[in-house]
XYZ file of C-alpha atoms in Angstrom:
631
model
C 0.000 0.000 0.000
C 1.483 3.753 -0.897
C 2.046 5.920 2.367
C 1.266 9.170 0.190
C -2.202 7.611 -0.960
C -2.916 6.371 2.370
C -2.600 9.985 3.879
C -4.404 11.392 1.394
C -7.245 9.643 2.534
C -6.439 10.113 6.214
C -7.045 13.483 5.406
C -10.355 13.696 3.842
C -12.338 11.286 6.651
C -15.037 13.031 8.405
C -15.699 13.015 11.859
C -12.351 13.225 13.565
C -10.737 15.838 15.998
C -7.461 17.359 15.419
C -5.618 14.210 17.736
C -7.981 11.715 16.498
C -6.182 12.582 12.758
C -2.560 12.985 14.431
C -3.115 9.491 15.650
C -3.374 7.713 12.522
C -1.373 10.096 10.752
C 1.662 8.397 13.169
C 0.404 5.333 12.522
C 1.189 5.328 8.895
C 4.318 7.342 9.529
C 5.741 5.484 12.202
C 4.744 1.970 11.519
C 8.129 -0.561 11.469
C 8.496 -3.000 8.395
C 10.127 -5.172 11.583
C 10.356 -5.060 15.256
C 8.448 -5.186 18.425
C 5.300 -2.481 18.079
C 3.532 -1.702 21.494
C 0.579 1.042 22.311
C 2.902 3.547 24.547
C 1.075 4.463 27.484
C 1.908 7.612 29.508
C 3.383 7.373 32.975
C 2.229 9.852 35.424
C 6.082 9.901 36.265
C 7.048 11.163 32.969
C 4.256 13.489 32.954
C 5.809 15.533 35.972
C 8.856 16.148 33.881
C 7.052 18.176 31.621
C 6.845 20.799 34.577
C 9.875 20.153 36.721
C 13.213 19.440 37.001
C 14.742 16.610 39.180
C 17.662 17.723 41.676
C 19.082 15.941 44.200
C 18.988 16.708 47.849
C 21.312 14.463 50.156
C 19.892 13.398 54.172
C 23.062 14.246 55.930
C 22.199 12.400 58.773
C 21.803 9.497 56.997
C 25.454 9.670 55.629
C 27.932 6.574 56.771
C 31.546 7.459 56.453
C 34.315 4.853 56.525
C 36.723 5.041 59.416
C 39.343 5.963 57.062
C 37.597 9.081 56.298
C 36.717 9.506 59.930
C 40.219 9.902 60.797
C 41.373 12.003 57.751
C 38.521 14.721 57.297
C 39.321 16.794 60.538
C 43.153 17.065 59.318
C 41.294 17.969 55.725
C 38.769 20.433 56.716
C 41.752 22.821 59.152
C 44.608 21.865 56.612
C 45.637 25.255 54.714
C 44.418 24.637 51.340
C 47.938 25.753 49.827
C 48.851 22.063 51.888
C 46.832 19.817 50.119
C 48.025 18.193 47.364
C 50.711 16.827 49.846
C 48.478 15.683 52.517
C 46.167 14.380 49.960
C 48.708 12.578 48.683
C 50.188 11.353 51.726
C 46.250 9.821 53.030
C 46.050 8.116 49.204
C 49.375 5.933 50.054
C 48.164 4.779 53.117
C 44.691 3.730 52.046
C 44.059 0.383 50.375
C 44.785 0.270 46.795
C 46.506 3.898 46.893
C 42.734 5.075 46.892
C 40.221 6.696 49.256
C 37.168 4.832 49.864
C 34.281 4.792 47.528
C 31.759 7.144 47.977
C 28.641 4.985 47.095
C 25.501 6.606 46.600
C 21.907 5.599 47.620
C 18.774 7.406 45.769
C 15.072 7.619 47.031
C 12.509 8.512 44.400
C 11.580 6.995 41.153
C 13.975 5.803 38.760
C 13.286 7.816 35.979
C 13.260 10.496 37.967
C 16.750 9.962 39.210
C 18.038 8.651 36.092
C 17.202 11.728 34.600
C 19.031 13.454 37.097
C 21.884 11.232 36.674
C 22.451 12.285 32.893
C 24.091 15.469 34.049
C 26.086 14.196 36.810
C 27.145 10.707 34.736
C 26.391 10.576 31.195
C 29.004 8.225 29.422
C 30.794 7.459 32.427
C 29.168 4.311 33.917
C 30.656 1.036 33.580
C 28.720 -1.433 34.812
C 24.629 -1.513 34.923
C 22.848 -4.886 36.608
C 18.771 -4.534 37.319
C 16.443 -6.757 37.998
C 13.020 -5.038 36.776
C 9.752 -6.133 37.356
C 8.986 -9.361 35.666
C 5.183 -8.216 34.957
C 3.963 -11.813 36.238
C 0.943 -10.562 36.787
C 1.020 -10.995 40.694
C 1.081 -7.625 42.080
C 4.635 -7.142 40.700
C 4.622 -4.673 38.474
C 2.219 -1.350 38.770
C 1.416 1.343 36.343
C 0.492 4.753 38.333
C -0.141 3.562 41.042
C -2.302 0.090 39.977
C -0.774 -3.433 39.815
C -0.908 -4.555 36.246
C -2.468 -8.147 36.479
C -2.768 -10.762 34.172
C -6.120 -9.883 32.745
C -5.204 -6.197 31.902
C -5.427 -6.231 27.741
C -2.680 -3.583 27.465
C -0.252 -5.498 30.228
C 2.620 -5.769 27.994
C 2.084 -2.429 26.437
C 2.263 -0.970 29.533
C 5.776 -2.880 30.984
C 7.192 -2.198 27.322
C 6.504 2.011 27.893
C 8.380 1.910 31.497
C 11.442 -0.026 30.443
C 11.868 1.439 27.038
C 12.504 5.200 28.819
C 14.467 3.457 31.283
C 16.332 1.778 29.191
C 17.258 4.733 26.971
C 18.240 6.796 29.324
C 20.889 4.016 30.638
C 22.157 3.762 27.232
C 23.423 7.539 27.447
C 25.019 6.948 31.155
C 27.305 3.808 30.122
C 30.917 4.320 29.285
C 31.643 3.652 25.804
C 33.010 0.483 26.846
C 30.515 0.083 29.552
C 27.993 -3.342 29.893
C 24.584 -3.655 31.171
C 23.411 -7.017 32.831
C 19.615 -7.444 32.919
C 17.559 -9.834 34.971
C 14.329 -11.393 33.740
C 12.129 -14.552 33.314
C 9.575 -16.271 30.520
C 6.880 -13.141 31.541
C 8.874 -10.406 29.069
C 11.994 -12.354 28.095
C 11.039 -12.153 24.173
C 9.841 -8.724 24.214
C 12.921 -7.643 26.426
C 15.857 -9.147 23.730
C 13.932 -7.609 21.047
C 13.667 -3.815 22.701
C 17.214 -4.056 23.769
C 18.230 -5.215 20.009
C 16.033 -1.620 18.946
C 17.328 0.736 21.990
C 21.582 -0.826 22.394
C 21.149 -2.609 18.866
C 21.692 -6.377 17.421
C 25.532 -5.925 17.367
C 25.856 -4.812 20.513
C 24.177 -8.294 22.047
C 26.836 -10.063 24.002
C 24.601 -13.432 25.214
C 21.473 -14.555 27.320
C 22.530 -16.121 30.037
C 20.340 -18.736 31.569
C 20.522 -18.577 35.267
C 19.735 -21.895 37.257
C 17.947 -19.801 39.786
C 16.211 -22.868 42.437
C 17.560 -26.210 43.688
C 14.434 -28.056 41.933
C 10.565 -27.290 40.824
C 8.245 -26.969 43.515
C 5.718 -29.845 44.558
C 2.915 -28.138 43.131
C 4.911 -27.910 39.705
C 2.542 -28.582 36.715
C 4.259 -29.858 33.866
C 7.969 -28.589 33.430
C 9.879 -27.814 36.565
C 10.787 -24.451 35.397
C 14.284 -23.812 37.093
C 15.789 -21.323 35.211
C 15.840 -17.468 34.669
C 17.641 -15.097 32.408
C 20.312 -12.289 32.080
C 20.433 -10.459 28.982
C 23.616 -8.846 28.317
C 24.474 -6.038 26.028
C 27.698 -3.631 25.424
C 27.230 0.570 24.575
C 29.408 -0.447 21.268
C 30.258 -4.033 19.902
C 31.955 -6.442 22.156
C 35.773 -6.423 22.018
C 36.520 -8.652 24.681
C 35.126 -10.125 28.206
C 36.499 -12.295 30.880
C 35.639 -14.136 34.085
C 36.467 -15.472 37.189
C 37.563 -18.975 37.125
C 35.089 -21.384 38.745
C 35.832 -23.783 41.137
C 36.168 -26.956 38.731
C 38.427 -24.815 36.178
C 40.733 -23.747 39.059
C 40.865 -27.727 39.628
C 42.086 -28.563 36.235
C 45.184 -26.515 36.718
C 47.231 -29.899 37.769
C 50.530 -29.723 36.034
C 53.783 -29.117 38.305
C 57.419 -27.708 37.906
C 59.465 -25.357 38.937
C 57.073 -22.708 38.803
C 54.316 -24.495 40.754
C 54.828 -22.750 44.289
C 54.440 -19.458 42.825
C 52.074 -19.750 39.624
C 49.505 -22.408 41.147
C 50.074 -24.940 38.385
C 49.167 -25.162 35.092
C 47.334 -26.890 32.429
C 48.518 -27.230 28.752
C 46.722 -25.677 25.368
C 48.096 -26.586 21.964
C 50.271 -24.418 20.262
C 49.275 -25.331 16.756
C 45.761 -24.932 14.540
C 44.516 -26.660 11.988
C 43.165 -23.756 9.938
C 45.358 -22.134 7.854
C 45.308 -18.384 6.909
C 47.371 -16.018 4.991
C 50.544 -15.543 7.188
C 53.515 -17.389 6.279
C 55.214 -15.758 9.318
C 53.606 -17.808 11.478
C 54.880 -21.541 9.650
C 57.922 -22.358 10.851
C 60.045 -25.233 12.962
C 60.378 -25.734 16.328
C 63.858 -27.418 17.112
C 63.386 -30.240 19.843
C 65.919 -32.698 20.997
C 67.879 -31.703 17.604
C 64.494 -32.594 15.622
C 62.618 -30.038 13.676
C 58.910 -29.860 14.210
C 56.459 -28.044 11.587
C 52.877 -27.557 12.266
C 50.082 -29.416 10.365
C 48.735 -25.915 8.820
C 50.591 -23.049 11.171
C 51.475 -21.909 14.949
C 49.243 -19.699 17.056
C 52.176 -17.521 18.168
C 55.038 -15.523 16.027
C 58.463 -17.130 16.264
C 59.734 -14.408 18.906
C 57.036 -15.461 21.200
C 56.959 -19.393 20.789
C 61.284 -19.304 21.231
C 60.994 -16.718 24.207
C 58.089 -19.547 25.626
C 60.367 -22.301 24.762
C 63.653 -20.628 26.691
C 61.469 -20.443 29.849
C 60.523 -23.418 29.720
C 56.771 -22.899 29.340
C 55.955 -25.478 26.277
C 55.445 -28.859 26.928
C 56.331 -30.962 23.929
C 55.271 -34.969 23.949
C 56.353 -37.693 21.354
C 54.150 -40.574 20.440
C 54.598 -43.033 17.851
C 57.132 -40.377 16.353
C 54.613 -37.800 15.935
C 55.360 -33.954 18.405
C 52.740 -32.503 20.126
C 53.644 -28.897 21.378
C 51.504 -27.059 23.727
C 52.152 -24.223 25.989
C 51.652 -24.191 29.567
C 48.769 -21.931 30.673
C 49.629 -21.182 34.369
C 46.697 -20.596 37.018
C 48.743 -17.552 38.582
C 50.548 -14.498 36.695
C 53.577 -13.666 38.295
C 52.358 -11.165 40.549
C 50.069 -14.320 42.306
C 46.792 -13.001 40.365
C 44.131 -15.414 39.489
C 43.768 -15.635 35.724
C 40.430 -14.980 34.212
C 38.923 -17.044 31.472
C 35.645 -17.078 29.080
C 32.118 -16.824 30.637
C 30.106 -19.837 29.873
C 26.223 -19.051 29.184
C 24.656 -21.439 31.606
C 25.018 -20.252 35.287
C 24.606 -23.003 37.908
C 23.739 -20.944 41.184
C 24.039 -19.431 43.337
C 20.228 -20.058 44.045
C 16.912 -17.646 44.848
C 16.851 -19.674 48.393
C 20.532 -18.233 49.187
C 19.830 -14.622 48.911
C 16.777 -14.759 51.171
C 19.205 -16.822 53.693
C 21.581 -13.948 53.335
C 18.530 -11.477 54.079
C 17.618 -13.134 56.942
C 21.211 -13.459 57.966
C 21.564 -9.691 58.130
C 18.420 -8.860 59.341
C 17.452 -11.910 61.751
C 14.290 -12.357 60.089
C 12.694 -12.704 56.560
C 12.078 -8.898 55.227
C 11.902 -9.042 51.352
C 10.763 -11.815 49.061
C 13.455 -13.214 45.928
C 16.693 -10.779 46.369
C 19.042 -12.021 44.242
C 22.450 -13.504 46.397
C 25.052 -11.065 46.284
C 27.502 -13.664 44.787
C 25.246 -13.796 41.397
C 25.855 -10.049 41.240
C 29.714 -10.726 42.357
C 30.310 -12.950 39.597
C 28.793 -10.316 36.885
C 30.480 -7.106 37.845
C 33.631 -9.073 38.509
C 33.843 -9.460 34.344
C 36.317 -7.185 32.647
C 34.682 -5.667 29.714
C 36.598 -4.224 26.712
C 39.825 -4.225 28.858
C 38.029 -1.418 31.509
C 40.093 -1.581 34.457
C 37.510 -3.909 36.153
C 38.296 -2.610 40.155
C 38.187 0.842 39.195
C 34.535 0.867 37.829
C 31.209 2.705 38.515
C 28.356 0.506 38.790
C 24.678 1.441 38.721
C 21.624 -0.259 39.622
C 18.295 1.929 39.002
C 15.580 -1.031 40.518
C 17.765 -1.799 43.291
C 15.057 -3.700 45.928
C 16.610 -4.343 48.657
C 20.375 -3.189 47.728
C 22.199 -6.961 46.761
C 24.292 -4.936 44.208
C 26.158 -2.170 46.799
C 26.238 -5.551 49.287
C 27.833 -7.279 46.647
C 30.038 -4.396 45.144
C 31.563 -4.079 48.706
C 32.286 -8.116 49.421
C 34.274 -7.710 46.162
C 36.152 -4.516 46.749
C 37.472 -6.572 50.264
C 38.027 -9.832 48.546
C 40.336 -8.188 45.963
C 41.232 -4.125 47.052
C 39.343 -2.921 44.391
C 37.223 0.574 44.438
C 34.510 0.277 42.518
C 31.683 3.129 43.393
C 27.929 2.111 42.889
C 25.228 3.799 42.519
C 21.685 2.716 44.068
C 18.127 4.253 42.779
C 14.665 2.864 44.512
C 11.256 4.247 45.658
C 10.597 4.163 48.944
C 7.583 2.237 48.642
C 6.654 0.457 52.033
C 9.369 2.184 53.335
C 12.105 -0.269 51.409
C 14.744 2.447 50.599
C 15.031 3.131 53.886
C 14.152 0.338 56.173
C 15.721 -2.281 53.691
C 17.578 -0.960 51.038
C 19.366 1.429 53.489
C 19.497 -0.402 56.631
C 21.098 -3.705 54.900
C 24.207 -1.830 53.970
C 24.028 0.450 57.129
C 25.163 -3.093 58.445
C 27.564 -3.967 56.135
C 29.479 -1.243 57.011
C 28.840 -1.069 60.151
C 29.308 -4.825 61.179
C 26.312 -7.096 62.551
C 25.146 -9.765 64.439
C 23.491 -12.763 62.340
C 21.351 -15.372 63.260
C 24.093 -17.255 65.088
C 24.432 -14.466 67.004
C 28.020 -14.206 66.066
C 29.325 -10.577 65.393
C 30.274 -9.947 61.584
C 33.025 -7.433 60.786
C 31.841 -4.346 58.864
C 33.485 -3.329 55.321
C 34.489 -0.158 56.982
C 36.090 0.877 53.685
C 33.073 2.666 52.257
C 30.955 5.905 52.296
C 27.333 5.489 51.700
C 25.527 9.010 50.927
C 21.632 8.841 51.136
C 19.989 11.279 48.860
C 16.264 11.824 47.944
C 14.681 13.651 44.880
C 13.298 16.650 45.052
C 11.805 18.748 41.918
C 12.144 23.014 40.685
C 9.833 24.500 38.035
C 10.841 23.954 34.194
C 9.818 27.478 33.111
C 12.604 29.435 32.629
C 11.584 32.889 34.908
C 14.507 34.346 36.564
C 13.051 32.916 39.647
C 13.087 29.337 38.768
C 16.742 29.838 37.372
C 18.271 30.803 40.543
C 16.264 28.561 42.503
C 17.624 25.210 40.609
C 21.239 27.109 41.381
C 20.685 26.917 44.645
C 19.074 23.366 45.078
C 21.861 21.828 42.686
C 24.273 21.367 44.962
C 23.195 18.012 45.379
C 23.974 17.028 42.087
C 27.030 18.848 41.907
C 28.345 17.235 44.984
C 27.800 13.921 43.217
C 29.160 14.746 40.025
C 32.338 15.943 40.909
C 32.620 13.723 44.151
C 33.384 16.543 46.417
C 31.557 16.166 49.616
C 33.455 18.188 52.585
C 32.022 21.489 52.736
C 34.899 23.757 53.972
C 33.334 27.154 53.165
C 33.137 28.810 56.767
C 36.480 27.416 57.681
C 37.836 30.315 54.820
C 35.794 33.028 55.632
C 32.985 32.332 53.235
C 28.945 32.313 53.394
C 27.324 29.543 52.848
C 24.743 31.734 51.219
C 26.614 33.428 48.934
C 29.139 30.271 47.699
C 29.959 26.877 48.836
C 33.411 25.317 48.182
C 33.654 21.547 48.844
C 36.791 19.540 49.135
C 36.674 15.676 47.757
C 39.245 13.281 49.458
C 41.997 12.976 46.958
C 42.331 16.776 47.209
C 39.426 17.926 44.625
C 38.302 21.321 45.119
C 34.471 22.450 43.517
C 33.278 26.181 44.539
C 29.535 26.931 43.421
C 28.558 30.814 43.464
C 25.109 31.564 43.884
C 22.568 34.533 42.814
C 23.428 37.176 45.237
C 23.551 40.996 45.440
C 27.374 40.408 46.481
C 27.870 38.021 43.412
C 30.653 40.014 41.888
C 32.221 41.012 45.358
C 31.799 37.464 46.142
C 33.579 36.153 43.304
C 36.704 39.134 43.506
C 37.402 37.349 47.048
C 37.411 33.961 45.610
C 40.135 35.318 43.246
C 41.999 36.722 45.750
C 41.374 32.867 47.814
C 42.505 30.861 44.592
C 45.531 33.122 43.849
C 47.041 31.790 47.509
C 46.474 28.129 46.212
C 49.505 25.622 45.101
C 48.647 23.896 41.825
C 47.022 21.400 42.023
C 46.539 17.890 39.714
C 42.938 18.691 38.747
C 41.772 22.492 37.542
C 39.193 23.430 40.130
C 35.893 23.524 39.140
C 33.476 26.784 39.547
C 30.086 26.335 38.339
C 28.196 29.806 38.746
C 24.719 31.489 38.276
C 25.732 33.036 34.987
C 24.178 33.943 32.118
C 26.822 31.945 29.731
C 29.888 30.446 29.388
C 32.143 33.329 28.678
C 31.370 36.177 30.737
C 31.905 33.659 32.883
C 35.557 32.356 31.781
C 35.986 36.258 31.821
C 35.140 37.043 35.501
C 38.237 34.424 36.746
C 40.580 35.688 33.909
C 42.939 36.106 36.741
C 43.281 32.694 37.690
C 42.520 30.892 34.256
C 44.972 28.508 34.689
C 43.619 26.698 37.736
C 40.422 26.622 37.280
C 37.586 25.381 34.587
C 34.231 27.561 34.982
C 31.021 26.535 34.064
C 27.641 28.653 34.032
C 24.618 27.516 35.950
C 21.890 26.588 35.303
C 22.245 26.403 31.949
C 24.307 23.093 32.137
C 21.832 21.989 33.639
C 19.012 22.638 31.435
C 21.374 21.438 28.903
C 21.603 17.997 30.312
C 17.985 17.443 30.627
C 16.546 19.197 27.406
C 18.406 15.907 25.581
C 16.996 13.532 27.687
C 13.458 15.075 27.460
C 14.371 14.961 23.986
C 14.715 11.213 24.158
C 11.697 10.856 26.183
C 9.874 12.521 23.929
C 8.685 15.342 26.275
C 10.127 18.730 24.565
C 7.246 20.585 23.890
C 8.204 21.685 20.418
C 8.109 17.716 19.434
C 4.715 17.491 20.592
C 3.521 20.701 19.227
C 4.826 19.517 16.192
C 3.068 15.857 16.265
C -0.185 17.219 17.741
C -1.068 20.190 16.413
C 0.661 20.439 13.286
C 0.681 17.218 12.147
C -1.077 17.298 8.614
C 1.518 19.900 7.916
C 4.590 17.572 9.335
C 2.665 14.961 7.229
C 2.719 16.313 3.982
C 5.740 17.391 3.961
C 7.284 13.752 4.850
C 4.750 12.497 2.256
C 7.431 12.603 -0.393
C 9.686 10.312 1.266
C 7.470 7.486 0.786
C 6.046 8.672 -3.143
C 7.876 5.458 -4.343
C 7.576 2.717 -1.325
C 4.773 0.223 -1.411
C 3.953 -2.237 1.723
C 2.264 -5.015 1.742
């Protein structure tokens, strides 16, 4: 069928309003020749973003520092500034890891709320994402403004598909170009799930669906199959270059093989050396001299010459004769030299950890049963223990935007003290039943903190972490001068967390905290935010004169400023250009969120534009289709 005739006709029906017409007007435009097509139904969520902003506000009382930081901020917040990049550097090398402890970050308020927030304070720059969404079972798991969504609702799939398609866009634009997301799901939306994520991350960018032995066995009330199993889908920001694992327990087994190496490199077991496909690179045919005896490859060697002789002269090949015929292989040791475990290929069938061993690990921090189905922290372990495209895998920012009862931070902590890494993660969740702060909250209050389980035994706390509790809170999106300075002064929230710069050590240098704030972060950081005042200028002549007395330091300081734009700005600090980087507020802000509500579909010229103008929009598109027939 032509598009152009189609709208032709669209146009002359009687009887419809203006949306009635925009309606099928999309319909012809928009329709796919092939993927998944769902009715998108508006969240009242989303709908609040067409009037507001999100901003963050942190519950200072609710903050847990680590007793590192304990005993370093008082030094911090009296040290003279001009001191710091020595003392700083002096609190790194004594910390595990040369690092300070993670600041991780707990968020109360609806995810795409605080996702939206997060695109100014971490687009491109997570690394890891793992969620565990509703499944939309159709037993009061899943609601839809404020109504479960139940198994006899016609538009139940429709509905799940709108609220993880914004969700899942929005991720897209917070991973790292290298980053991976990890998500959980079962039979319920497991087709409709791989499709959108082949649409919103793309087909090339599918890594594998993982199927997750999830129980011991099927229940006694099982009809038909004993369904066991769940899934994780898995999917890169770009195409896969590379991903490893830890070992499991029967691989590290298989690493048998002894010499002189064994004490230090944990044994070894032996791969071949040669392949039996054959490609264009002569380079790589050539002899191995054994015992006098020159041995050639059926088709070629895996390795150049350098590498196989350098291998041979350390005695890392194996070579075995039977029946006159070589067999070289190289040993593959369990240990690097530094005593590091190697990693190896994830396999797509996971075997455990089970459902019944994260709600004993509940009930082991809380002394009774609190939350139905978390997923064990070792599950999570396992996944955001994979190095992805060569990312520094201890190092990495993880996020987890339906984070229940908080298994990912548990489990991004266990790991940082099994292996002195410093990951940071990120936790979003409503506080529904009061789980964000009763669960979510308290669980890895306790972590930190130490407990006692069900033993009553006392458990150590990972006292190696920061946990900052922060809730969202909303300005108006009309741009009056009012509403400008007002999300100035309520973004220091998401400031705080976007340049991870916490100590507020304005008073301590003769400042108001009404007129500017300047934070310190723990490796020596320094952030100043200027707000509307009638001392603005005055106010930012004295932070001149205060950044003037400052040593450089490794990073430019960062000044974000109410400001009309950028280079009046730059302009104002001409005197100290070289240490610092300004940027204007709130502009960046409205920056950041214009292209997400641009995503979302929520600018208002978009909707103008497919609403109300739409027979215009529609003939002029007409033309692209003049030619194309459908079936």
């Amino acid at each position: 069928m032509n598009k152009t005739d189609l709208i032709q006709k669209i146009k002359q029906l009687e009887g419809f309003s203006k949306d009635e017409r925009a309606y099928l007007f999309n319909l012809v435009t928009n329709t796919k020749k092939y993927g998944l097509v769902w009715e998108d139904k508006p969240e009242a969520v989303e709908e609040l973003l067409r009037e507001s902003l999100p901003v963050l506000k942190e519950v200072k009382e609710k903050k847990i520092l680590s007793s590192e930081l304990k005993k370093i901020e008082p030094e911090l917040r009296n040290a003279e500034l001009f001191e710091l990049e020595n003392q700083t550097n002096h609190h790194n090398k004594s910390n595990q890891g040369s690092d300070t402890p993670p600041n991780h970050i707990l968020i109360e308020g609806d995810n795409l709320h605080a996702l939206t927030a997060l695109t100014f304070t971490h687009k491109g720059r997570i690394d890891v994402i793992y969620i565990d969404p509703p499944y939309n079972t159709g037993n009061k798991d899943f609601k839809y403004n404020d109504h479960f969504v139940d198994k006899e609702d016609s538009y139940r799939h429709s509905k799940w598909l709108s609220f993880i398609d914004k969700r899942l866009r929005i991720a897209k634009r917070l991973l790292s170009e290298k980053g991976v997301i990890f998500i959980s799901i079962d039979d319920n939306e497991q087709a409709q799930l791989k499709m959108l994520c082949d649409e919103v991350f793309g087909q090339k960018s599918f890594i594998e669906s993982i199927v997750w032995k999830n129980k011991y066995g099927p229940g006694a009330m099982t009809k038909g199959f004993g369904n066991i199993h769940e899934y994780i889908l898995v999917y890169s920001k770009q195409e896969l270059k590379s991903i490893e694992a830890d070992l499991s327990d029967e691989e590290i087994k298989n690493y048998r093989g002894k010499d002189e190496n064994f004490l230090q490199r944990g044994g070894y077991i032996t791969q071949p050396l040669a392949t039996k496909s054959k490609d264009d690179r002569p380079n790589l045919v050539y002899p191995v001299i054994h015992k006098g005896v020159e041995i050639w490859p059926d088709k070629q060697w895996i390795w150049s010459k350098e590498r196989l002789f350098e291998a041979q002269s350390k005695n890392f090949l194996q070579i075995n004769e039977t029946n006159d015929k070589f067999s070289v292989r190289f040993k593959q040791y369990l240990r690097n030299e530094n005593g590091e475990i190697r990693k190896g290929k994830p396999i797509s069938i996971f075997i455990g950890p089970y459902n019944q061993d994260g709600t004993k690990e509940l009930e082991n921090i809380f002394g009774k049963k609190i939350f139905n189905n978390p997923k064990p922290s070792t599950l999570i372990k396992k996944l955001i223990s994979m190095t992805v495209n060569e990312v520094e895998n201890k190092r990495i920012i993880i996020l987890d935007f339906f984070a229940g009862s908080g298994t990912t931070l548990n489990a991004t902590m266990l790991l940082n003290a099994e292996d002195g890494g410093n990951r940071q993660c990120i936790l979003i969740t409503s506080n529904e039943n009061n789980i964000c702060e009763e669960v979510t909250y308290e669980r890895n209050k306790r972590i930190i903190e130490g407990y006692v389980n069900t033993k009553g035994e006392a458990v150590a706390g990972l006292t190696n972490n920061n946990l900052r509790y922060y809730i969202s809170e909303f300005v108006p999106s009309v741009k009056t001068e009012k509403n400008k300075r007002l999300l100035t002064e309520t973004s220091t929230g998401l400031l705080c967390i976007k340049e991870d710069c916490y100590l507020d050590i304005t008073e301590e240098n003769g400042f108001k905290v009404k007129d500017c704030r300047i934070f310190r972060g723990a490796t020596g950081k320094i952030m100043i935010i200027i707000y509307h005042s009638r001392r603005q200028l005055s106010v930012c002549d004295e932070l001149i004169a205060f950044i003037k007395l400052l040593e450089p330091l490794s990073e430019a300081i960062k000044i974000y400023a109410f400001s009309p734009e950028k280079v009046s700005l730059a302009e104002e600090f001409n005197e100290v250009a070289g240490k610092i980087e300004a940027i204007p507020l709130p502009d960046a802000i409205y920056n950041a969120y214009r292209n997400t509500f641009r995503l979302l579909k929520l600018n208002k010229k978009q909707m103008n534009a497919s609403m109300k103008n739409i027979e215009e929009v529609a003939e002029s598109q007409s033309t692209l289709f003049s030619d194309e027939q459908e079936a």
